[in-house]
Coordinates of C-alpha atoms in Angstrom, one line a residue:
M1 CA 11.8 -23.2 -3.6
S2 CA 8.7 -22.0 -2.2
I3 CA 7.5 -18.7 -3.8
R4 CA 6.6 -16.3 -1.6
P5 CA 6.0 -18.4 1.6
E6 CA 5.3 -15.7 4.7
Y7 CA 1.7 -15.3 5.8
P8 CA 0.6 -12.7 4.0
R9 CA -1.5 -10.6 6.3
P10 CA 0.6 -9.9 9.7
Q11 CA -1.7 -7.9 10.9
F12 CA -4.5 -10.9 11.3
V13 CA -2.8 -14.3 11.7
R14 CA -3.5 -17.9 12.6
D15 CA -0.9 -20.8 12.3
T16 CA -4.4 -22.9 10.5
W17 CA -3.6 -22.0 6.7
M18 CA -2.0 -23.2 3.6
S19 CA -0.3 -21.0 1.3
L20 CA -1.2 -21.5 -2.8
N21 CA 1.2 -19.7 -4.3
G22 CA 3.2 -21.4 -6.7
T23 CA 2.6 -23.3 -9.7
W24 CA -0.7 -23.2 -11.2
E25 CA -2.4 -24.0 -14.6
F26 CA -2.6 -21.3 -17.2
R27 CA -4.1 -20.3 -20.4
M28 CA -5.2 -17.1 -22.1
D29 CA -9.2 -16.5 -23.3
D30 CA -8.4 -14.0 -26.1
G31 CA -11.6 -14.8 -27.9
H32 CA -13.8 -14.5 -24.8
V33 CA -14.9 -17.8 -24.9
G34 CA -14.1 -19.3 -21.5
M35 CA -17.9 -18.6 -20.3
A36 CA -19.5 -19.6 -23.0
Q37 CA -17.3 -22.8 -23.0
R38 CA -17.7 -23.3 -18.8
W39 CA -14.0 -23.1 -18.3
Y40 CA -14.5 -23.4 -14.9
E41 CA -15.8 -26.8 -15.3
K42 CA -13.7 -28.2 -17.4
G43 CA -11.2 -27.2 -20.4
E44 CA -7.5 -27.9 -21.4
F45 CA -4.8 -25.5 -19.9
D46 CA -1.9 -25.5 -21.8
R47 CA 0.4 -23.7 -19.7
T48 CA 2.1 -23.0 -16.6
I49 CA 2.3 -19.6 -14.3
A50 CA 4.4 -18.9 -11.1
V51 CA 1.6 -17.3 -8.7
P52 CA 1.4 -14.7 -7.5
F53 CA 3.4 -13.1 -10.9
C54 CA 1.8 -12.0 -13.0
Y55 CA 2.4 -13.1 -16.5
Q56 CA 4.3 -10.2 -17.4
S57 CA 6.7 -10.5 -15.1
P58 CA 9.6 -12.9 -15.8
L59 CA 9.2 -14.6 -12.4
S60 CA 5.9 -15.5 -14.1
G61 CA 7.8 -18.1 -16.2
I62 CA 6.0 -16.5 -19.0
G63 CA 7.1 -12.5 -18.9
E64 CA 5.1 -11.9 -22.2
T65 CA 4.1 -8.3 -22.6
E66 CA 1.8 -9.2 -25.5
F67 CA -2.1 -7.7 -24.2
H68 CA -4.1 -10.4 -22.9
D69 CA -7.1 -9.0 -20.9
V70 CA -8.8 -12.2 -20.2
V71 CA -6.6 -15.0 -18.4
W72 CA -7.9 -17.7 -16.8
Y73 CA -6.1 -19.9 -14.2
R74 CA -6.7 -23.2 -12.6
R75 CA -4.8 -25.2 -9.4
T76 CA -6.2 -28.5 -7.8
V77 CA -5.8 -28.7 -3.5
R78 CA -5.7 -31.4 -1.5
L79 CA -6.7 -29.6 2.2
P80 CA -4.9 -30.4 5.1
R81 CA -5.6 -32.2 8.5
E82 CA -5.9 -28.7 10.1
A83 CA -9.2 -28.1 7.8
E84 CA -11.0 -30.9 9.6
N85 CA -14.8 -29.7 11.0
K86 CA -13.3 -25.8 10.2
R87 CA -14.6 -23.4 7.5
V88 CA -13.0 -23.0 4.4
V89 CA -11.7 -19.3 3.4
L90 CA -10.0 -18.9 0.1
H91 CA -8.0 -15.5 0.0
F92 CA -6.8 -13.7 -2.3
G93 CA -4.5 -10.4 -1.6
A94 CA -5.0 -8.6 -5.0
V95 CA -6.4 -9.4 -8.5
D96 CA -6.5 -6.8 -11.4
Y97 CA -9.1 -6.1 -12.3
D98 CA -11.9 -7.9 -12.6
A99 CA -12.1 -11.5 -10.8
S100 CA -14.1 -14.4 -11.0
V101 CA -13.5 -17.8 -8.7
W102 CA -14.9 -21.3 -8.7
V103 CA -14.3 -23.8 -6.5
D104 CA -15.2 -27.5 -7.7
G105 CA -17.4 -25.6 -10.8
R106 CA -19.4 -23.6 -8.4
L107 CA -19.2 -20.0 -8.4
A108 CA -17.4 -18.6 -4.8
C109 CA -17.2 -14.7 -5.6
T110 CA -16.5 -11.8 -7.9
H111 CA -14.5 -9.2 -7.1
E112 CA -13.9 -5.9 -9.3
G113 CA -10.1 -3.6 -8.2
G114 CA -6.7 -4.4 -9.0
N115 CA -5.7 -3.6 -5.5
A116 CA -8.1 -4.2 -2.7
S117 CA -7.8 -8.0 -0.8
F118 CA -11.2 -10.0 -1.1
S119 CA -11.9 -13.6 0.3
A120 CA -14.9 -16.1 0.5
D121 CA -16.4 -18.6 2.4
V122 CA -16.2 -21.5 0.3
T123 CA -17.2 -24.4 2.8
D124 CA -20.3 -25.4 1.0
L125 CA -19.1 -25.4 -2.7
L126 CA -16.6 -28.3 -1.7
A127 CA -17.6 -31.5 -3.4
E128 CA -18.2 -34.2 -1.0
E129 CA -17.1 -37.3 -3.2
T130 CA -13.3 -36.4 -3.3
E131 CA -10.4 -35.1 -1.9
E132 CA -9.3 -33.0 -4.1
H133 CA -10.6 -29.6 -5.6
T134 CA -9.9 -27.3 -8.2
I135 CA -10.0 -23.4 -7.8
V136 CA -10.6 -22.4 -10.9
V137 CA -10.1 -17.8 -11.1
R138 CA -11.4 -15.9 -14.2
A139 CA -9.2 -12.1 -14.5
Q140 CA -10.0 -9.7 -17.0
D141 CA -8.6 -6.3 -17.3
Y142 CA -9.5 -3.5 -19.4
F143 CA -6.2 -2.0 -21.1
E144 CA -7.7 1.0 -23.1
D145 CA -10.1 1.9 -20.5
L146 CA -7.7 5.3 -18.9
A147 CA -11.0 5.6 -16.2
L148 CA -9.5 2.5 -14.6
P149 CA -8.0 2.8 -11.0
R150 CA -3.9 2.0 -13.0
G151 CA -1.7 3.7 -11.8
K152 CA 1.6 3.9 -13.5
Q153 CA 0.6 0.3 -15.9
Y154 CA 0.3 1.7 -19.1
W155 CA -2.4 1.6 -22.2
K156 CA 0.3 0.7 -24.1
E157 CA 2.1 -2.9 -24.4
K158 CA 5.9 -1.4 -23.5
G159 CA 6.5 1.3 -20.9
E160 CA 8.0 5.0 -21.8
V161 CA 8.4 8.5 -20.3
M162 CA 6.6 7.3 -16.8
W163 CA 4.5 5.1 -17.4
F164 CA 5.8 1.3 -17.3
R165 CA 4.4 -2.4 -17.7
N166 CA 0.8 -3.6 -17.2
M167 CA -0.8 -6.2 -14.9
T168 CA -3.1 -8.9 -15.3
G169 CA -4.5 -11.5 -12.9
I170 CA -3.2 -12.5 -9.9
W171 CA -0.6 -10.2 -8.5
Q172 CA -0.1 -11.0 -4.6
S173 CA -0.4 -14.1 -2.1
V174 CA -3.6 -16.2 -2.4
W175 CA -3.9 -18.8 0.3
L176 CA -6.6 -20.6 2.2
E177 CA -7.7 -20.4 5.9
F178 CA -9.3 -23.0 7.9
V179 CA -11.6 -21.0 11.1
D180 CA -14.7 -23.1 13.2
S181 CA -18.1 -21.7 12.6
V182 CA -17.7 -18.7 15.1
S183 CA -14.7 -16.9 14.6
L184 CA -13.0 -13.4 14.6
S185 CA -13.2 -11.8 11.4
R186 CA -12.1 -8.5 12.3
A187 CA -10.0 -6.4 15.0
R188 CA -9.5 -3.0 14.7
F189 CA -7.1 -0.7 16.6
T190 CA -7.6 2.9 17.4
P191 CA -4.1 4.4 19.5
H192 CA -5.4 7.2 22.2
L193 CA -2.1 8.8 22.8
D194 CA -3.5 11.6 25.0
T195 CA -5.3 9.0 27.2
N196 CA -3.2 6.7 27.2
E197 CA -5.7 4.4 25.4
I198 CA -6.6 1.8 23.0
E199 CA -9.3 1.3 21.6
I200 CA -10.4 -2.1 20.2
E201 CA -13.2 -3.2 17.8
T202 CA -13.9 -6.9 16.8
R203 CA -16.4 -8.9 14.7
I204 CA -17.3 -12.2 15.8
E205 CA -18.2 -14.3 12.5
G206 CA -21.3 -17.3 13.0
L207 CA -21.9 -16.8 16.3
A208 CA -26.4 -17.7 17.1
P209 CA -28.4 -14.5 18.5
D210 CA -28.5 -17.1 21.7
A211 CA -24.8 -18.3 22.2
R212 CA -22.8 -17.1 24.6
A213 CA -19.5 -15.7 23.4
D214 CA -16.1 -14.6 25.6
L215 CA -13.4 -12.6 24.2
E216 CA -10.0 -12.7 25.6
I217 CA -7.6 -9.9 25.0
K218 CA -3.7 -10.4 26.2
I219 CA -1.5 -7.2 25.2
S220 CA 2.0 -7.2 26.1
F221 CA 4.9 -5.7 25.2
D222 CA 8.6 -7.0 24.9
G223 CA 7.4 -10.2 25.9
K224 CA 5.5 -8.9 29.7
T225 CA 1.9 -8.5 29.7
I226 CA 0.4 -5.2 30.1
A227 CA -2.9 -5.7 29.6
R228 CA -5.6 -8.6 30.3
E229 CA -9.3 -8.4 29.8
R230 CA -12.3 -11.2 29.2
I231 CA -15.5 -9.5 28.1
E232 CA -18.6 -11.3 27.1
A233 CA -18.8 -10.2 23.3
G234 CA -21.7 -9.7 20.6
A235 CA -21.1 -9.9 17.1
L236 CA -19.5 -6.0 16.8
E237 CA -17.6 -4.7 20.2
T238 CA -15.7 -2.0 20.8
R239 CA -13.3 -1.7 23.9
R240 CA -10.7 0.9 25.3
I241 CA -8.4 -0.7 27.5
N242 CA -5.8 1.5 29.8
L243 CA -1.7 0.7 28.7
K244 CA -0.9 1.7 32.1
D245 CA 2.2 3.2 30.3
F246 CA 4.1 6.7 31.3
N247 CA 4.2 10.0 29.3
D248 CA 7.7 9.5 26.4
H249 CA 10.5 11.5 27.7
G250 CA 12.4 8.9 25.7
F251 CA 11.5 6.0 28.0
G252 CA 8.0 5.5 26.8
R253 CA 6.7 2.9 24.3
W254 CA 5.2 5.2 22.3
W255 CA 5.9 4.2 17.9
S256 CA 8.4 6.4 15.5
P257 CA 10.6 5.7 13.1
E258 CA 13.4 6.2 16.0
K259 CA 11.6 4.0 18.3
P260 CA 9.1 1.4 16.5
N261 CA 7.4 0.4 19.7
L262 CA 4.9 -2.0 18.8
Y263 CA 2.4 -4.0 21.6
D264 CA 1.8 -7.8 20.7
V265 CA -2.1 -8.8 21.1
E266 CA -3.6 -12.3 21.5
F267 CA -7.4 -13.3 20.9
A268 CA -8.3 -16.4 22.3
L269 CA -12.9 -16.3 21.4
Y270 CA -14.8 -19.2 23.7
V271 CA -18.1 -20.2 22.9
E272 CA -19.8 -21.8 25.7
G273 CA -16.7 -22.6 26.9
D274 CA -14.5 -23.8 23.9
V275 CA -11.8 -21.8 22.3
T276 CA -13.0 -21.7 18.6
D277 CA -10.7 -19.1 17.3
R278 CA -6.8 -18.2 18.4
V279 CA -5.7 -14.6 16.2
T280 CA -2.4 -13.0 17.6
S281 CA -2.0 -9.2 16.0
Y282 CA 0.0 -5.6 16.8
F283 CA -0.5 -2.0 17.2
G284 CA 1.6 1.2 17.7
M285 CA 0.8 3.7 20.1
R286 CA 1.5 7.0 17.8
K287 CA -0.3 9.9 16.7
I288 CA -0.3 12.0 13.9
S289 CA -1.9 15.7 14.2
V290 CA -1.6 19.0 12.6
E291 CA -0.7 21.7 15.3
D292 CA 0.1 25.7 14.4
G293 CA 1.0 24.8 11.3
K294 CA 3.6 22.3 11.9
V295 CA 3.1 18.6 11.6
C296 CA 3.4 16.8 14.9
L297 CA 4.4 12.9 15.7
N298 CA 3.0 12.1 19.5
N299 CA 3.0 15.6 20.1
K300 CA 5.7 17.1 18.7
P301 CA 6.9 19.0 15.8
Y302 CA 8.4 16.0 13.4
P303 CA 10.0 17.0 9.9
M304 CA 9.2 14.2 7.6
K305 CA 11.7 13.5 5.3
L306 CA 10.3 10.7 2.4
V307 CA 11.4 9.3 -0.4
L308 CA 9.0 8.5 -3.2
D309 CA 9.0 4.8 -3.9
Q310 CA 6.8 3.5 -6.9
G311 CA 7.6 -0.4 -5.8
Y312 CA 8.6 -1.5 -9.1
F313 CA 11.0 -5.1 -9.3
H314 CA 13.2 -6.1 -12.6
D315 CA 11.3 -9.8 -12.6
G316 CA 8.4 -9.2 -10.5
I317 CA 7.1 -5.6 -11.7
L318 CA 5.3 -4.6 -8.6
T319 CA 5.1 -7.9 -7.1
A320 CA 8.4 -8.3 -5.1
P321 CA 10.2 -11.5 -5.6
S322 CA 10.7 -12.0 -2.1
D323 CA 9.7 -10.8 2.0
E324 CA 13.8 -10.3 2.1
A325 CA 13.5 -8.1 -0.9
I326 CA 10.6 -5.6 0.7
R327 CA 13.2 -5.7 4.2
L328 CA 15.8 -4.2 2.0
D329 CA 13.9 -1.4 0.9
V330 CA 13.1 -0.2 3.9
E331 CA 16.3 -0.9 5.3
L332 CA 18.1 1.4 2.4
C333 CA 15.6 3.7 2.5
K334 CA 16.6 4.3 6.8
Q335 CA 20.3 3.5 6.1
M336 CA 20.0 7.4 3.6
G337 CA 18.8 8.6 6.2
F338 CA 14.7 8.7 4.6
N339 CA 11.9 9.0 7.7
G340 CA 9.0 7.4 5.3
M341 CA 8.1 6.8 2.0
R342 CA 5.7 7.6 -0.1
K343 CA 3.8 4.9 -1.8
H344 CA 3.6 6.2 -5.2
Q345 CA 0.6 5.0 -7.8
M346 CA -0.1 2.0 -6.0
V347 CA -1.4 0.3 -2.7
A348 CA 1.4 -1.5 -0.6
D349 CA 1.6 -5.1 0.2
P350 CA 1.3 -5.5 3.8
R351 CA 4.5 -7.8 3.9
Y352 CA 5.7 -4.0 3.2
L353 CA 3.8 -2.3 5.6
Y354 CA 4.9 -4.6 8.1
W355 CA 8.2 -4.0 7.8
C356 CA 7.7 0.0 7.7
D357 CA 5.7 -0.6 11.6
K358 CA 8.8 -2.9 12.6
L359 CA 11.8 -1.4 11.6
G360 CA 10.4 2.5 11.7
V361 CA 9.5 3.9 8.7
L362 CA 6.3 6.3 8.3
V363 CA 4.7 5.2 4.4
W364 CA 1.9 7.4 3.0
G365 CA -1.0 5.5 1.5
E366 CA -1.5 6.5 -1.9
A367 CA -4.4 4.7 -4.2
A368 CA -3.4 3.7 -8.1
N369 CA -5.4 6.6 -10.0
A370 CA -7.0 6.5 -13.1
Y371 CA -6.4 9.4 -15.8
A372 CA -9.7 10.3 -17.1
Y373 CA -12.4 10.9 -15.3
S374 CA -16.5 9.0 -15.6
E375 CA -19.1 8.3 -13.6
D376 CA -17.8 4.9 -13.4
Y377 CA -15.2 5.4 -12.2
A378 CA -15.5 7.7 -9.3
Y379 CA -18.3 4.2 -8.6
R380 CA -15.1 2.1 -9.0
M381 CA -12.9 4.6 -7.0
T382 CA -14.9 5.0 -3.7
R383 CA -15.7 1.1 -2.8
E384 CA -12.0 0.3 -3.8
W385 CA -10.4 2.8 -1.6
G386 CA -12.9 1.8 1.0
E387 CA -11.5 -2.0 0.6
I388 CA -7.5 -0.4 1.0
I389 CA -8.0 1.6 4.1
R390 CA -10.2 -1.1 6.0
R391 CA -7.5 -3.2 4.8
D392 CA -4.6 -1.1 6.0
Y393 CA -6.1 0.9 9.0
N394 CA -4.1 -1.0 12.3
H395 CA -1.0 -0.3 10.7
P396 CA 1.2 2.6 12.7
C397 CA 3.2 3.5 10.0
I398 CA 0.5 4.9 7.8
V399 CA 0.2 9.3 8.6
A400 CA -1.3 10.0 5.7
W401 CA -4.0 9.0 2.7
V402 CA -3.7 10.3 -0.7
P403 CA -6.2 9.3 -2.6
L404 CA -5.8 11.4 -6.0
N405 CA -2.2 12.8 -7.1
E406 CA -1.9 15.3 -9.2
S407 CA -5.4 15.7 -10.7
W408 CA -5.1 11.7 -12.2
G409 CA -8.5 11.0 -12.5
V410 CA -10.3 14.2 -12.4
P411 CA -8.1 16.1 -15.2
D412 CA -10.6 18.6 -16.0
I413 CA -10.8 19.6 -11.8
L414 CA -9.6 23.6 -12.6
I415 CA -12.7 24.0 -15.0
D416 CA -15.1 21.2 -13.7
P417 CA -17.1 21.2 -10.5
K418 CA -17.9 17.8 -10.9
Q419 CA -14.5 16.8 -10.5
R420 CA -13.9 18.7 -7.5
H421 CA -16.7 17.1 -5.8
H422 CA -15.3 13.9 -6.8
A423 CA -11.8 15.0 -4.9
M424 CA -14.0 16.4 -2.0
S425 CA -16.1 13.1 -1.7
L426 CA -12.8 11.3 -1.3
Y427 CA -11.6 13.8 1.1
H428 CA -14.4 13.7 3.5
F429 CA -15.1 9.4 3.0
T430 CA -11.6 9.2 4.3
K431 CA -12.1 11.2 6.9
S432 CA -15.3 9.7 7.6
I433 CA -13.7 6.0 8.0
D434 CA -10.6 6.8 9.7
S435 CA -9.9 10.3 11.7
T436 CA -6.9 9.6 12.7
R437 CA -4.3 10.8 10.0
L438 CA -3.9 13.0 7.4
V439 CA -5.7 13.7 4.2
L440 CA -4.7 14.7 0.6
S441 CA -7.5 15.6 -2.0
N442 CA -5.1 16.2 -4.2
D443 CA -1.0 15.9 -4.5
G444 CA 0.9 18.4 -5.4
W445 CA -1.6 21.1 -7.0
E446 CA -5.3 21.5 -7.8
H447 CA -5.9 21.5 -4.1
C448 CA -9.9 21.3 -2.2
L449 CA -10.1 20.8 1.1
S450 CA -6.2 18.5 2.1
D451 CA -4.7 18.8 5.8
L452 CA -1.7 19.6 4.0
C453 CA -0.8 21.8 1.9
T454 CA 1.9 20.2 -0.9
V455 CA 3.4 20.7 -4.1
H456 CA 5.8 19.5 -6.3
D457 CA 8.9 21.2 -8.2
Y458 CA 11.0 19.9 -10.4
S459 CA 13.2 22.5 -10.7
R460 CA 17.0 21.8 -10.3
D461 CA 18.3 25.6 -9.5
R462 CA 20.1 25.9 -5.9
L463 CA 19.8 29.2 -5.5
T464 CA 15.9 29.6 -7.1
L465 CA 14.8 26.5 -4.6
L466 CA 16.2 28.1 -1.4
D467 CA 14.8 31.3 -2.3
R468 CA 11.4 30.5 -3.2
Y469 CA 10.5 28.5 -0.2
S470 CA 11.8 30.9 2.1
D471 CA 9.0 32.9 0.8
L472 CA 5.0 31.8 1.5
E473 CA 4.0 33.9 -1.4
R474 CA 6.6 32.5 -3.8
I475 CA 5.5 28.8 -3.0
L476 CA 1.8 29.7 -3.3
N477 CA 2.1 32.0 -6.5
D478 CA 5.5 31.4 -8.2
M479 CA 5.3 28.2 -9.2
P480 CA 6.8 28.3 -13.4
G481 CA 5.4 25.8 -15.6
R482 CA 3.5 24.1 -12.9
K483 CA 0.0 24.3 -12.6
F484 CA -2.7 26.1 -9.1
V485 CA -2.0 25.3 -6.0
Y486 CA -5.5 25.2 -5.1
A487 CA -8.3 24.6 -7.6
P488 CA -11.5 27.6 -7.4
G489 CA -13.1 28.0 -4.9
Y490 CA -10.5 26.5 -2.0
R491 CA -7.0 28.7 -1.0
Y492 CA -4.5 28.6 1.5
G493 CA -5.4 28.5 5.5
G494 CA -2.7 27.6 7.2
E495 CA -2.3 24.1 6.4
P496 CA 2.0 22.9 7.0
I497 CA 3.9 23.7 3.6
M498 CA 5.4 20.5 2.0
V499 CA 7.0 19.8 -1.4
T500 CA 5.7 16.0 -2.0
E501 CA 8.2 16.2 -4.8
F502 CA 10.9 17.3 -6.0
G503 CA 14.3 16.1 -7.3
G504 CA 14.5 13.7 -10.2
V505 CA 18.0 13.7 -10.8
N506 CA 19.1 11.6 -13.4
L507 CA 22.1 9.3 -13.2
R508 CA 22.5 6.0 -15.7
I509 CA 24.2 3.6 -13.9
L510 CA 23.4 0.2 -16.1
E511 CA 23.6 -0.1 -19.3
E512 CA 20.1 -1.8 -20.4
S513 CA 18.6 1.2 -18.3
P514 CA 17.3 4.3 -21.0
A515 CA 18.9 6.6 -22.0
V516 CA 17.2 9.6 -19.9
T517 CA 17.9 13.3 -20.4
P518 CA 19.3 16.3 -18.9
C519 CA 21.3 13.7 -17.1
A520 CA 24.8 13.7 -14.5
S521 CA 27.6 12.4 -16.2
D522 CA 29.1 10.9 -13.2
E523 CA 28.5 9.9 -9.8
R524 CA 31.0 13.7 -8.7
E525 CA 28.1 15.5 -10.8
F526 CA 25.0 13.1 -9.2
L527 CA 26.3 14.0 -5.9
E528 CA 26.2 18.1 -6.7
Q529 CA 22.7 17.6 -8.0
V530 CA 21.1 16.2 -5.6
T531 CA 22.6 17.8 -2.6
D532 CA 21.1 21.2 -5.0
V533 CA 17.6 20.1 -4.5
I534 CA 17.6 18.1 -0.9
H535 CA 19.7 20.8 0.9
P536 CA 17.0 24.1 0.1
M537 CA 14.0 21.6 1.4
V538 CA 16.5 21.1 5.1
V539 CA 17.3 24.7 5.7
S540 CA 14.0 26.4 4.8
G541 CA 11.9 27.7 7.9
L542 CA 8.7 27.3 6.4
V543 CA 8.5 23.6 4.4
Q544 CA 7.9 21.2 6.7
G545 CA 8.4 18.0 5.0
Y546 CA 9.8 16.8 1.4
C547 CA 9.5 13.9 -0.5
Y548 CA 12.4 13.2 -2.6
T549 CA 11.8 11.6 -6.2
Q550 CA 13.1 8.7 -5.8
L551 CA 13.9 5.8 -4.5
T552 CA 15.2 3.3 -7.2
D553 CA 15.2 3.7 -11.4
T554 CA 12.6 1.9 -12.8
E555 CA 12.0 0.5 -16.4
T556 CA 12.0 3.8 -18.2
E557 CA 13.1 6.2 -15.4
I558 CA 16.7 6.4 -14.3
C559 CA 16.4 8.8 -11.3
G560 CA 16.5 7.2 -8.3
L561 CA 19.2 7.3 -5.9
L562 CA 19.7 3.5 -6.0
T563 CA 19.8 1.1 -9.6
W564 CA 16.8 -1.1 -9.7
D565 CA 18.3 -3.7 -8.5
R566 CA 18.8 -1.8 -5.7
K567 CA 22.5 -0.6 -5.4
P568 CA 23.5 2.7 -4.8
K569 CA 24.4 5.5 -6.9
I570 CA 26.6 7.4 -4.4
P571 CA 27.5 6.0 -1.4
L572 CA 23.9 5.2 1.4
D573 CA 26.2 8.0 3.9
V574 CA 26.3 11.2 1.8
I575 CA 22.5 10.9 1.5
R576 CA 21.9 10.5 4.8
R577 CA 24.1 13.4 5.2
I578 CA 22.5 15.2 3.0
N579 CA 19.1 14.7 4.6
E580 CA 20.9 16.2 7.8
G581 CA 22.1 19.2 6.4
E582 CA 25.4 19.0 5.4
I583 CA 26.6 19.5 1.8
P584 CA 29.1 17.1 1.0
T585 CA 32.1 17.5 -1.5
A586 CA 33.4 14.1 -1.7
F587 CA 32.2 10.1 -0.5

């Protein structure tokens, strides 16, 4: 059986590719001797591992939780016939944290950052005298470096409280792609809903200064061609195309969770009259904005009803066991009456974003934060965050970016101007490369400048919540046990108010789950407590959206609406009715 055989990058698809998921040779390097002994050229690899699962996960075939901060991978590949006379590009979905890659003994690339994708053209490194080629990867993690962007990965070997198992090395898909010497390297879609235009920016690699390239763009919807253009293209082109659509009065083609309409795109690149590349993609026409203190989707007020998704799987940690498992999470979210998910302290797999695009679920894209601040952290964070936004920019499901959460990475933001500058730099940096989405400087509390005023509130008493969220002053100033909503020098300016973490109601279903208190005694009490916290958010006239904590249990938490193996603790339709404002008294 193939491991994660689906095409890993659904926003930019070619037919000529080869999955490298599966069995690789593997070796731990606790003595850090691999470089000196040139393991990238030779060496004994004493184990095997199932890529793309990290060695800490059972699905890797290893499943060890002990710290091994340097690990090596090796795989021999034979290129298929489609690779003849083509450039060979090696892609990695994500490697945690530092990666070095060799092909046939020669360095192909290095990359820092455990959540961003990277690639390298390895054509000129392939040894000519052999039909088989060797790929070697060295990955180094820094378990005890609290200034490392890591999300929920714990600095100890065993998870506890709200921190989970570590991951090291390859944890998203690896694949080869075969392209012509002149090829399309990027396509960026920016929808302009108000003018009914799609802006398309393309980049072509390998184009000689005196060569002529023509790029044909075909846009279709539901199999019908909407627009077709052929342009003389340079290395970088930006084009706006009118979709000749009509306004959305329930019949148009705008994207929303209720109607996740997607346009299909086909690119054909011609050089001197010959086709050198074909790529397929898609986009959604949608607009997210703030008007008069309300969050709007496609120019209409739109209450966001989100659920927090930690993204953890029992056997794969942050790597889903299958594409079907990813789709199931998206489907379960919709069946419970939520219209979105906040990916928490992790960066979503592109396949997850694809299913949210296709099935209709809003996504808040979030970074994996550090715990401590340092100048090295600031460099790491800014660089990796830019790579993440570039990769995921085209997904219509993403409506908000959250580079920082609850002052993680900036723990002294209240008293340290440097850390406030860092939060603001991430806000402005994000806005400078993506002006189409909402951006939070620091979700939950101690905001600097943010497009929303978001608070985290794990109060459980229904009457307290009803009272608090009916009064603006109480929301901003009466949050017992909470930090200040705004950092010094910043204040509320009429932004939409959202409660982006709340709930956290515990119910222990599985015997292997941890014993956490307080805990509902049975399903009926769980229903009452879930209703007590969600209902005040639904009926509040001030709260423009909320994010319930959380979708599933994890290895150290039992506050999911679903167990860790994705079984509902109470019927899905009951949760949907609560999200619709009902107060169910029975199943």
